PDB file of C-alpha atoms in Angstrom:
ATOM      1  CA  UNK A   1      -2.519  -6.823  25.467  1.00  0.00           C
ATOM      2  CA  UNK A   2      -2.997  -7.572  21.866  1.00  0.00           C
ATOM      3  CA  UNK A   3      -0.775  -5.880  19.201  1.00  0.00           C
ATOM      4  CA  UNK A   4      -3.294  -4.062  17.060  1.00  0.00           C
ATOM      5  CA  UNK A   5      -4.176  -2.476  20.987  1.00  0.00           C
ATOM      6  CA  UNK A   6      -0.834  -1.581  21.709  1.00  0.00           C
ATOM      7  CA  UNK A   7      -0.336  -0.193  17.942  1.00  0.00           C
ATOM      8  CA  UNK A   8      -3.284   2.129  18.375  1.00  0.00           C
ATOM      9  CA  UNK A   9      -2.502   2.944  21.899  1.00  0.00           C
ATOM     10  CA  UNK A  10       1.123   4.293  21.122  1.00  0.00           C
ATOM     11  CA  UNK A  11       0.241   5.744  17.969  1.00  0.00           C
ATOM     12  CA  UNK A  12      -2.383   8.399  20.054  1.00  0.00           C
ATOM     13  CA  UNK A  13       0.273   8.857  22.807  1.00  0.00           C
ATOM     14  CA  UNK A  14       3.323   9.825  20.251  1.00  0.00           C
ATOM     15  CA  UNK A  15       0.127  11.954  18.252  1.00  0.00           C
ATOM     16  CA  UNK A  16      -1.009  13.631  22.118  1.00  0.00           C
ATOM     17  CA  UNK A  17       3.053  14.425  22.925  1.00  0.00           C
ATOM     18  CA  UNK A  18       3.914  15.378  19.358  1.00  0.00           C
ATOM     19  CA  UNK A  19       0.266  17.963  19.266  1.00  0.00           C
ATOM     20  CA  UNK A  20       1.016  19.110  22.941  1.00  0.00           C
ATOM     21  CA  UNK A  21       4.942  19.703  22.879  1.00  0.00           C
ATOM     22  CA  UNK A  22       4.635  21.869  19.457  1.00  0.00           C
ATOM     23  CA  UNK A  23       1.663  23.708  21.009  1.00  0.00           C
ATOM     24  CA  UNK A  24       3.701  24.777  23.364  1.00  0.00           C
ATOM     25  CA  UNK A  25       6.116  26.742  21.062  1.00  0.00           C
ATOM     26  CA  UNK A  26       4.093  28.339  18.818  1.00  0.00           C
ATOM     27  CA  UNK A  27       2.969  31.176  21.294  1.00  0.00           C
ATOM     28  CA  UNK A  28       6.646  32.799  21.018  1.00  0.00           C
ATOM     29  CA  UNK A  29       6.668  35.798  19.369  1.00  0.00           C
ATOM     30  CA  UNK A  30       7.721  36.374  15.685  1.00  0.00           C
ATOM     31  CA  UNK A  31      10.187  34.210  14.811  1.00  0.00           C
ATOM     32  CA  UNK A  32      13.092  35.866  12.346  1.00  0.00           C
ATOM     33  CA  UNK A  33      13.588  33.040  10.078  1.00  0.00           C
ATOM     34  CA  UNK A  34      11.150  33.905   7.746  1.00  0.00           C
ATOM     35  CA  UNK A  35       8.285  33.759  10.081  1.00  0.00           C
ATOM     36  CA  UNK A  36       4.984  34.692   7.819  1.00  0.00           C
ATOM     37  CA  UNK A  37       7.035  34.967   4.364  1.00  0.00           C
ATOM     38  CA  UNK A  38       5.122  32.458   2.587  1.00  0.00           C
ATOM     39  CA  UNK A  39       2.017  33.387   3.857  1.00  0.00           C
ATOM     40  CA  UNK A  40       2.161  37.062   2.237  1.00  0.00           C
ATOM     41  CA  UNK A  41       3.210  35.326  -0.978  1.00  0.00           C
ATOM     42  CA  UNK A  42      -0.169  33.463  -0.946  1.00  0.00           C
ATOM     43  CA  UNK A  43      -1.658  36.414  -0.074  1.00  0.00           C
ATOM     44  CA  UNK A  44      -0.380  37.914  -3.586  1.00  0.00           C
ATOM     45  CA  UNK A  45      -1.820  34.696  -5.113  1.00  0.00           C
ATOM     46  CA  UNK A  46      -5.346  35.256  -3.571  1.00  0.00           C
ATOM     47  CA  UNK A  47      -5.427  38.967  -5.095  1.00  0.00           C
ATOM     48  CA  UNK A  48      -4.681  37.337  -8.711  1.00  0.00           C
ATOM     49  CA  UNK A  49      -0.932  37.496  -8.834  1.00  0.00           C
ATOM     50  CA  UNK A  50       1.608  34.271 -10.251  1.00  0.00           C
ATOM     51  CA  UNK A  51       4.335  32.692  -8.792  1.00  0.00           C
ATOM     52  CA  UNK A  52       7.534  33.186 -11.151  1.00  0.00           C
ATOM     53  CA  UNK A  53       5.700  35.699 -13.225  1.00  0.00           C
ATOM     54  CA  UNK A  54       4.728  38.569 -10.890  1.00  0.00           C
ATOM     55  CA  UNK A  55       6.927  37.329  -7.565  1.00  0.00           C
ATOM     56  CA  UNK A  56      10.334  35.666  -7.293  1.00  0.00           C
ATOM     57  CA  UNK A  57       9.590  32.240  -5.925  1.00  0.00           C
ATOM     58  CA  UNK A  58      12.975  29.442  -6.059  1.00  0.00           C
ATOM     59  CA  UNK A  59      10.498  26.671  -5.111  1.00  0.00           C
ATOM     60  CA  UNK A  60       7.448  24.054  -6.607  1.00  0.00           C
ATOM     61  CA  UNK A  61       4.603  25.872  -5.797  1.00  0.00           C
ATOM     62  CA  UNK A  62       2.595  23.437  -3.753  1.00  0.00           C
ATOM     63  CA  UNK A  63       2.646  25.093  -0.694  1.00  0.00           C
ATOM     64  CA  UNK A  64       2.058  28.776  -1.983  1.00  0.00           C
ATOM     65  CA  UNK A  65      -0.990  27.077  -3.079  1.00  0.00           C
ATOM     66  CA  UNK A  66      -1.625  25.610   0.574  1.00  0.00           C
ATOM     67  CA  UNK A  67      -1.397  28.575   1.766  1.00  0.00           C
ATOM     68  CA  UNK A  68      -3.236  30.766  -0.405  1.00  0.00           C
ATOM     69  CA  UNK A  69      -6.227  27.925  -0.304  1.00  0.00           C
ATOM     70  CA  UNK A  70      -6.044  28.516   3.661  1.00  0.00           C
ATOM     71  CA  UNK A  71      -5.840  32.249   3.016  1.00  0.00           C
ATOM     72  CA  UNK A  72      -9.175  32.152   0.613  1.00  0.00           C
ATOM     73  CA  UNK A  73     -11.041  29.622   3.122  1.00  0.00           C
ATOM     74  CA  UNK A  74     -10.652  31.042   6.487  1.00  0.00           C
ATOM     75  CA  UNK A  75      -9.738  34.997   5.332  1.00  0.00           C
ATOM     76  CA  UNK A  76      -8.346  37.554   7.743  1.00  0.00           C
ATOM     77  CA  UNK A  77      -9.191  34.425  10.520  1.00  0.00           C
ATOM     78  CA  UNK A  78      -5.897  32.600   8.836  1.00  0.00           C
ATOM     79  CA  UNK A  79      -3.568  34.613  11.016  1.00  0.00           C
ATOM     80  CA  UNK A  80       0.455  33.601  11.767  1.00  0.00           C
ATOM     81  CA  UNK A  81      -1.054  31.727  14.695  1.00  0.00           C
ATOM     82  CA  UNK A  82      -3.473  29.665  12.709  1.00  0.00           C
ATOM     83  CA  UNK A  83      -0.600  29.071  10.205  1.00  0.00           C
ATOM     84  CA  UNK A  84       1.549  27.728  13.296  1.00  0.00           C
ATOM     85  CA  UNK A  85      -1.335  25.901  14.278  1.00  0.00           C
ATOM     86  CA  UNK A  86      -1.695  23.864  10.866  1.00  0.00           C
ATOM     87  CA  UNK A  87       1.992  23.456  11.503  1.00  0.00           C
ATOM     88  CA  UNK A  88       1.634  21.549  14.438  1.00  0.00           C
ATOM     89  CA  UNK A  89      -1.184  19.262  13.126  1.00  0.00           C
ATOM     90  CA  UNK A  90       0.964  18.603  10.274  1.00  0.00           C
ATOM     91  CA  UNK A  91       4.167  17.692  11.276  1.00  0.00           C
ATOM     92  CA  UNK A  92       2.531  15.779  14.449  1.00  0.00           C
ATOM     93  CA  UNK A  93       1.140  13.382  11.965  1.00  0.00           C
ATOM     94  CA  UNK A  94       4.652  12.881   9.978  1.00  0.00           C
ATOM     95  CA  UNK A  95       5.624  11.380  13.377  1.00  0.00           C
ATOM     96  CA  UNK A  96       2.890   9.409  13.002  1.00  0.00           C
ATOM     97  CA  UNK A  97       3.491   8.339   9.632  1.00  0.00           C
ATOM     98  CA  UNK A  98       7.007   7.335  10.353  1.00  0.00           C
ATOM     99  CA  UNK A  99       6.020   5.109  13.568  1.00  0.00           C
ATOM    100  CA  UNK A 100       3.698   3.388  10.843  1.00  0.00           C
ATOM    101  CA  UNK A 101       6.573   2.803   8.911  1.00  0.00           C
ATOM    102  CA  UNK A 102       9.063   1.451  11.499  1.00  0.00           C
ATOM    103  CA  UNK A 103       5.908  -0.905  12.925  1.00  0.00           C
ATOM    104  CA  UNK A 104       6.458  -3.199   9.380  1.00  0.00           C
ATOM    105  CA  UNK A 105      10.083  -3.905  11.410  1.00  0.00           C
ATOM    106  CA  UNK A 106       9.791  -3.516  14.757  1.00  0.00           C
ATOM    107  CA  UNK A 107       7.207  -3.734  17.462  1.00  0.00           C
ATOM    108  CA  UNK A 108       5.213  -0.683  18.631  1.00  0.00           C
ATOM    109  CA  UNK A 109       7.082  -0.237  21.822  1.00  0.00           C
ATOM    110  CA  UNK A 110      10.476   0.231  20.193  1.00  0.00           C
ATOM    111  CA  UNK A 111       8.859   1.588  16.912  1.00  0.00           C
ATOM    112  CA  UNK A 112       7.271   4.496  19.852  1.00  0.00           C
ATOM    113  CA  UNK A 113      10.382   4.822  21.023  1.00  0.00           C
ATOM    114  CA  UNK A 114      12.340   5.590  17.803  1.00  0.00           C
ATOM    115  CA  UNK A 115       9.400   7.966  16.685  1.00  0.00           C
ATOM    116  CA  UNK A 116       9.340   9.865  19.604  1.00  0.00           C
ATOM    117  CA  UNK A 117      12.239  11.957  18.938  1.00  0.00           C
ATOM    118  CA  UNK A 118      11.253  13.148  16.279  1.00  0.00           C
ATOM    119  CA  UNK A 119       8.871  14.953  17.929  1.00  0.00           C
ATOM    120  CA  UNK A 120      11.682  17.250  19.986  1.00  0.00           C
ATOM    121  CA  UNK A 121      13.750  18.414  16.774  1.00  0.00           C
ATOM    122  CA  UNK A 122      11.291  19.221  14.737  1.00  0.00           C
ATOM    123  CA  UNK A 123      10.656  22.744  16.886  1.00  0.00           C
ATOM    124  CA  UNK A 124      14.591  23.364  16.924  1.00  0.00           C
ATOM    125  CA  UNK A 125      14.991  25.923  14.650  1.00  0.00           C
ATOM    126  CA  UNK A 126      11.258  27.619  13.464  1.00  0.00           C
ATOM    127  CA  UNK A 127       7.691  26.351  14.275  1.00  0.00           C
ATOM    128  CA  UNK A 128       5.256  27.720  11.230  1.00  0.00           C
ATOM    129  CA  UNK A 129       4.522  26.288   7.940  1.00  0.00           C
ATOM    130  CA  UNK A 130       7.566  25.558   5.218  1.00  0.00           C
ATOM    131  CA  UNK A 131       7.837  24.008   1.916  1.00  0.00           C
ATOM    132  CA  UNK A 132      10.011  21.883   3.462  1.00  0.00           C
ATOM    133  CA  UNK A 133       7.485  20.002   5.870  1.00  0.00           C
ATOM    134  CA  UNK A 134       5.254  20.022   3.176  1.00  0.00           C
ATOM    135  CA  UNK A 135       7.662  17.900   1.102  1.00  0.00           C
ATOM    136  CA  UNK A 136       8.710  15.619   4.574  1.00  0.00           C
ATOM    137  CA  UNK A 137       4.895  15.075   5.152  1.00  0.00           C
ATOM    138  CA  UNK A 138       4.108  13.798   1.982  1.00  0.00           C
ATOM    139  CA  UNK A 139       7.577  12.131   1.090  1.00  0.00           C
ATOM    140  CA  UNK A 140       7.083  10.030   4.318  1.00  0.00           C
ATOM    141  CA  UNK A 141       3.596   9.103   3.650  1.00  0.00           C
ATOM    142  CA  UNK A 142       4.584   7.766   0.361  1.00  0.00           C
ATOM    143  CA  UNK A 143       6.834   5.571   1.966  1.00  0.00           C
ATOM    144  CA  UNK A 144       4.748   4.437   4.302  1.00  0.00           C
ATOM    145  CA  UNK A 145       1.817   3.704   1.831  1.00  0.00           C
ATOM    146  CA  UNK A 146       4.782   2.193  -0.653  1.00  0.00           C
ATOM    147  CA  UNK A 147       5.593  -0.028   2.952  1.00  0.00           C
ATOM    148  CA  UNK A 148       2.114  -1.739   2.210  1.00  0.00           C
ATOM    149  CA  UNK A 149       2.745  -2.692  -1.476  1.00  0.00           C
ATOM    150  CA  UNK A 150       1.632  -6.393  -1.110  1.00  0.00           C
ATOM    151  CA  UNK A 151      -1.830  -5.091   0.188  1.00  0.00           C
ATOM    152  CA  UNK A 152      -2.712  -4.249  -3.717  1.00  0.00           C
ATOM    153  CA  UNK A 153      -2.556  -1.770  -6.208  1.00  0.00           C
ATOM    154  CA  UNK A 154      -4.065   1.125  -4.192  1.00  0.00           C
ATOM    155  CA  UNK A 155      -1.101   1.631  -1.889  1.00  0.00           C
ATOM    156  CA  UNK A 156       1.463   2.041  -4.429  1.00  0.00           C
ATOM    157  CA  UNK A 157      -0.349   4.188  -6.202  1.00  0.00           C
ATOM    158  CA  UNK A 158      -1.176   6.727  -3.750  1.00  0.00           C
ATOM    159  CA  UNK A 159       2.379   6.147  -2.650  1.00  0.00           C
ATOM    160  CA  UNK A 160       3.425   8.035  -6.055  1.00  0.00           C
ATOM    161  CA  UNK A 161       1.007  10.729  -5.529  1.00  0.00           C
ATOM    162  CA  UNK A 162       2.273  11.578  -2.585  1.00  0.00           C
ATOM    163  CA  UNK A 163       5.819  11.400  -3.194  1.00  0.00           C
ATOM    164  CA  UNK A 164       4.328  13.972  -6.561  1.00  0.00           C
ATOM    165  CA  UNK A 165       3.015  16.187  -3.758  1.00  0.00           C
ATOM    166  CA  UNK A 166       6.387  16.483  -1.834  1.00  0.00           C
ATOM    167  CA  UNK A 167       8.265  16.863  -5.284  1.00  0.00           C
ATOM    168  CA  UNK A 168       5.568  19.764  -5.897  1.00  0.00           C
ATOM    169  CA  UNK A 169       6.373  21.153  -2.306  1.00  0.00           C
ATOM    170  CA  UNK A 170      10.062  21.341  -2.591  1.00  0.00           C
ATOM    171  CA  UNK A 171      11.713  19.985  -6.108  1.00  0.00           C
ATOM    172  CA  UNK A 172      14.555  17.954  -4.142  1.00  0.00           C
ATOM    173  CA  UNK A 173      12.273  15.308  -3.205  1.00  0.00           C
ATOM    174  CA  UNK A 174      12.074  14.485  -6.509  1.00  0.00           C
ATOM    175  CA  UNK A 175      16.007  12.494  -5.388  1.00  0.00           C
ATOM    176  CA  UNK A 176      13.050   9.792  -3.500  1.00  0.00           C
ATOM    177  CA  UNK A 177      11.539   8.231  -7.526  1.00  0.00           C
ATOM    178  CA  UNK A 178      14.536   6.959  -9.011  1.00  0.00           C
ATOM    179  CA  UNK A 179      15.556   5.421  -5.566  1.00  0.00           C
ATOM    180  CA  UNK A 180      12.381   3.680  -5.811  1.00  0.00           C
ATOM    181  CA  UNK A 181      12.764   2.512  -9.270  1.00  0.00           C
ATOM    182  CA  UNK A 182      16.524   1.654  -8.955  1.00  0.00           C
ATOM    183  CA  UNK A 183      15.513  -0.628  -5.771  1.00  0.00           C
ATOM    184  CA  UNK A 184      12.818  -2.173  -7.834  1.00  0.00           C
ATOM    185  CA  UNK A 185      14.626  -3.224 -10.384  1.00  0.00           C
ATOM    186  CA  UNK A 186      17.769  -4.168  -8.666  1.00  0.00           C
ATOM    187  CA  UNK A 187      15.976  -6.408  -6.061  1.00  0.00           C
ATOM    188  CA  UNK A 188      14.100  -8.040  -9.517  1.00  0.00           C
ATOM    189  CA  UNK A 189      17.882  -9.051  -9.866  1.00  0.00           C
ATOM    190  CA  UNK A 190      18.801 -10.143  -6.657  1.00  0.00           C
ATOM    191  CA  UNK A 191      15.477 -11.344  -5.289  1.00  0.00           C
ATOM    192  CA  UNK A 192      14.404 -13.512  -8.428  1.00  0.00           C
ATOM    193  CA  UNK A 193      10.885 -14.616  -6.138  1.00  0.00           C
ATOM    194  CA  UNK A 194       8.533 -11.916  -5.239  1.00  0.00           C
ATOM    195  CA  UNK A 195       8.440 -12.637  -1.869  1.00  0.00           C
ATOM    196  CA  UNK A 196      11.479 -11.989  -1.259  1.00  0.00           C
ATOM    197  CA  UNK A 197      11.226  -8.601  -2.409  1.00  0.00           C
ATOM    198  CA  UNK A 198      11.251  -5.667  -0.307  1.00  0.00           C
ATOM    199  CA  UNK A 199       7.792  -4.256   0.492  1.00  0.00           C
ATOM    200  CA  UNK A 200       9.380  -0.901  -0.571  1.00  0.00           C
ATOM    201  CA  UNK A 201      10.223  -1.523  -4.034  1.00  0.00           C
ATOM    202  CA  UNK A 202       7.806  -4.397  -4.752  1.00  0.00           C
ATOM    203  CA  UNK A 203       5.135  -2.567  -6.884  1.00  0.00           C
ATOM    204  CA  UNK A 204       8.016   0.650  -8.254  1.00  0.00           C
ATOM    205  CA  UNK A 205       5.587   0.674 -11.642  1.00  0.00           C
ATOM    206  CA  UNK A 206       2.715   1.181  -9.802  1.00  0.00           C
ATOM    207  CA  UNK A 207       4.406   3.785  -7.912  1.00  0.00           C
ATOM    208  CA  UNK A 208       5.470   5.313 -11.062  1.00  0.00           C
ATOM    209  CA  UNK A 209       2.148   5.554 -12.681  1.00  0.00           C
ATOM    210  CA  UNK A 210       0.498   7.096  -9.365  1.00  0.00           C
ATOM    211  CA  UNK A 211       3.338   9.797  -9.870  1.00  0.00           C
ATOM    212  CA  UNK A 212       3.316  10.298 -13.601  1.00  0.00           C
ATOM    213  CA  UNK A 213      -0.935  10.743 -12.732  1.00  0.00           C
ATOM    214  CA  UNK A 214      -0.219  13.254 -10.306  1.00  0.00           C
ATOM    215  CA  UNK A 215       2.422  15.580 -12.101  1.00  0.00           C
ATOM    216  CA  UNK A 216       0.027  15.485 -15.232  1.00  0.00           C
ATOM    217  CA  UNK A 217      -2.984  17.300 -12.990  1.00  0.00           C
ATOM    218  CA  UNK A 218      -1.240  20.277 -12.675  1.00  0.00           C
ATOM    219  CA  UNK A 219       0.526  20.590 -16.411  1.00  0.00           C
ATOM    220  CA  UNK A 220      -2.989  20.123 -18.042  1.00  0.00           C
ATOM    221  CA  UNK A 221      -4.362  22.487 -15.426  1.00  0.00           C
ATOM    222  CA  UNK A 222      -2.055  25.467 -16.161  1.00  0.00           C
ATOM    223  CA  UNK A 223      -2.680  24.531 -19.835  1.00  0.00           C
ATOM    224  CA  UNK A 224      -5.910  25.273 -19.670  1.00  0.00           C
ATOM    225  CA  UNK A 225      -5.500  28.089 -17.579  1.00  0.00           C
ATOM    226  CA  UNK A 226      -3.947  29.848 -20.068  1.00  0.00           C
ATOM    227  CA  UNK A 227      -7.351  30.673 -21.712  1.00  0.00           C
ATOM    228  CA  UNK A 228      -9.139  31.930 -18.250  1.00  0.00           C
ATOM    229  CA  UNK A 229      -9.034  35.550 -17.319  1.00  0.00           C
ATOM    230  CA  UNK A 230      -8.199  34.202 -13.715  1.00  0.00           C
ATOM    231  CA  UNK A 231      -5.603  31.686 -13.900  1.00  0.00           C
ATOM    232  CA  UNK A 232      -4.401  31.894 -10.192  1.00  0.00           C
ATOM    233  CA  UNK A 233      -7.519  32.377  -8.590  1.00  0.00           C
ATOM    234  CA  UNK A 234      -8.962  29.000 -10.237  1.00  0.00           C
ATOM    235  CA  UNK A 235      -5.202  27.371  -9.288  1.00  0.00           C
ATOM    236  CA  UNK A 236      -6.294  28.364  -5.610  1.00  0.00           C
ATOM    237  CA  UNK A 237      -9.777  26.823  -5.732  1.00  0.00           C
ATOM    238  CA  UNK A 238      -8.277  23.574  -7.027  1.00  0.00           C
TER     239      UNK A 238
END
């Protein structure tokens, strides 16, 4: 059997566990660890109110946002079961993501193998959507796209989106850019030809400019914002 067969073979199995496992959880009943919190917060933000202004919110407000989108889309359908649905989709494909990343090292037996764990704690303490696997779904598909710098420019780029995304879903993730840009420059140091550069931090200015790109789409938003009647309802819509 080829590689790309077995790559595409084990990524759908670890997808088909991750998606079946979690599905099984998210019948339980209402969980008390904040179970439907940030879904009545984006229910304030469909009816016109702001984050910070007319709520008390401690985080980036990415996945308020989310939310509220998913709130205005699917209405009274987007219930605490459709939430924990999403949930599942979402943090089925972060195992994804990360066997991409460990099949740059590894082959995709063993890079199955390491994945699939993931899959099993990710359910151990709640099983709905969080700012925080907002922030680990995006953070890990930056460094997964930041994995296939030598491809071109694209990858990097995207690769600072996304890690813009998980820094706009929970601000600690913002720790992940000047790891990036310290590892570029100090393998420019120790690694004086570009091959021998890791993939990681071989295109760090590219990544910077997809994440500089990113953070100014929301700043010149809420700028302009400022002169609409309807600032969060346009926010959501976006």
């Amino acid at each position: 059997m080829s590689r790309s067969t077995q790559v595409l073979l084990y990524g759908a199995l670890l997808l088909i566990v991750g998606i079946v496992y979690r599905l099984t959880f998210i019948g339980q009943g209402f969980n008390a660890t904040d179970d439907g919190y940030i879904q009545s917060l984006a229910a304030r933000v469909v009816s016109g109110e702001m984050p910070y202004r007319d709520f008390y919110w401690l985080r980036t407000p990415f996945t308020l946002y989310k939310e509220a989108s998913l709130i205005r889309l699917f209405g009274a359908g987007y219930t605490l079961l459709f939430s924990r649905m999403v949930f599942v989709v979402e943090v089925s494909l972060t195992s994804l993501f990360s066997y991409g990343i460990l099949l740059r090292y590894t082959t995709p037996a063993r890079s199955f193998l390491f994945a699939l764990p993931t899959v099993f704690f990710s359910v151990l303490l709640f099983y709905f959507s969080w700012y925080t696997y907002d922030g680990e779904f995006f953070l890990v598909l930056s460094i997964l796209l930041l994995a296939q710098g030598r491809k071109g420019w694209a990858f990097p780029l995207m690769a600072g989106a996304c890690a813009c995304l998980a820094f706009l879903a929970k601000q600690n993730f913002v720790a992940f850019v000047p790891v990036v840009v310290l590892g570029g420059i100090g393998s420019s140091f120790l690694c004086p030809a570009p091959s021998d550069r890791p993939a990681l931090f071989d295109r760090w200015r590219t990544f910077l400019i997809g994440f500089g790109l990113m953070t100014a789409v929301p700043i010149l938003f809420a700028t302009c914002c400022r002169k609409t009647t309807q600032p969060v309802r346009l926010m959501v819509w976006l």
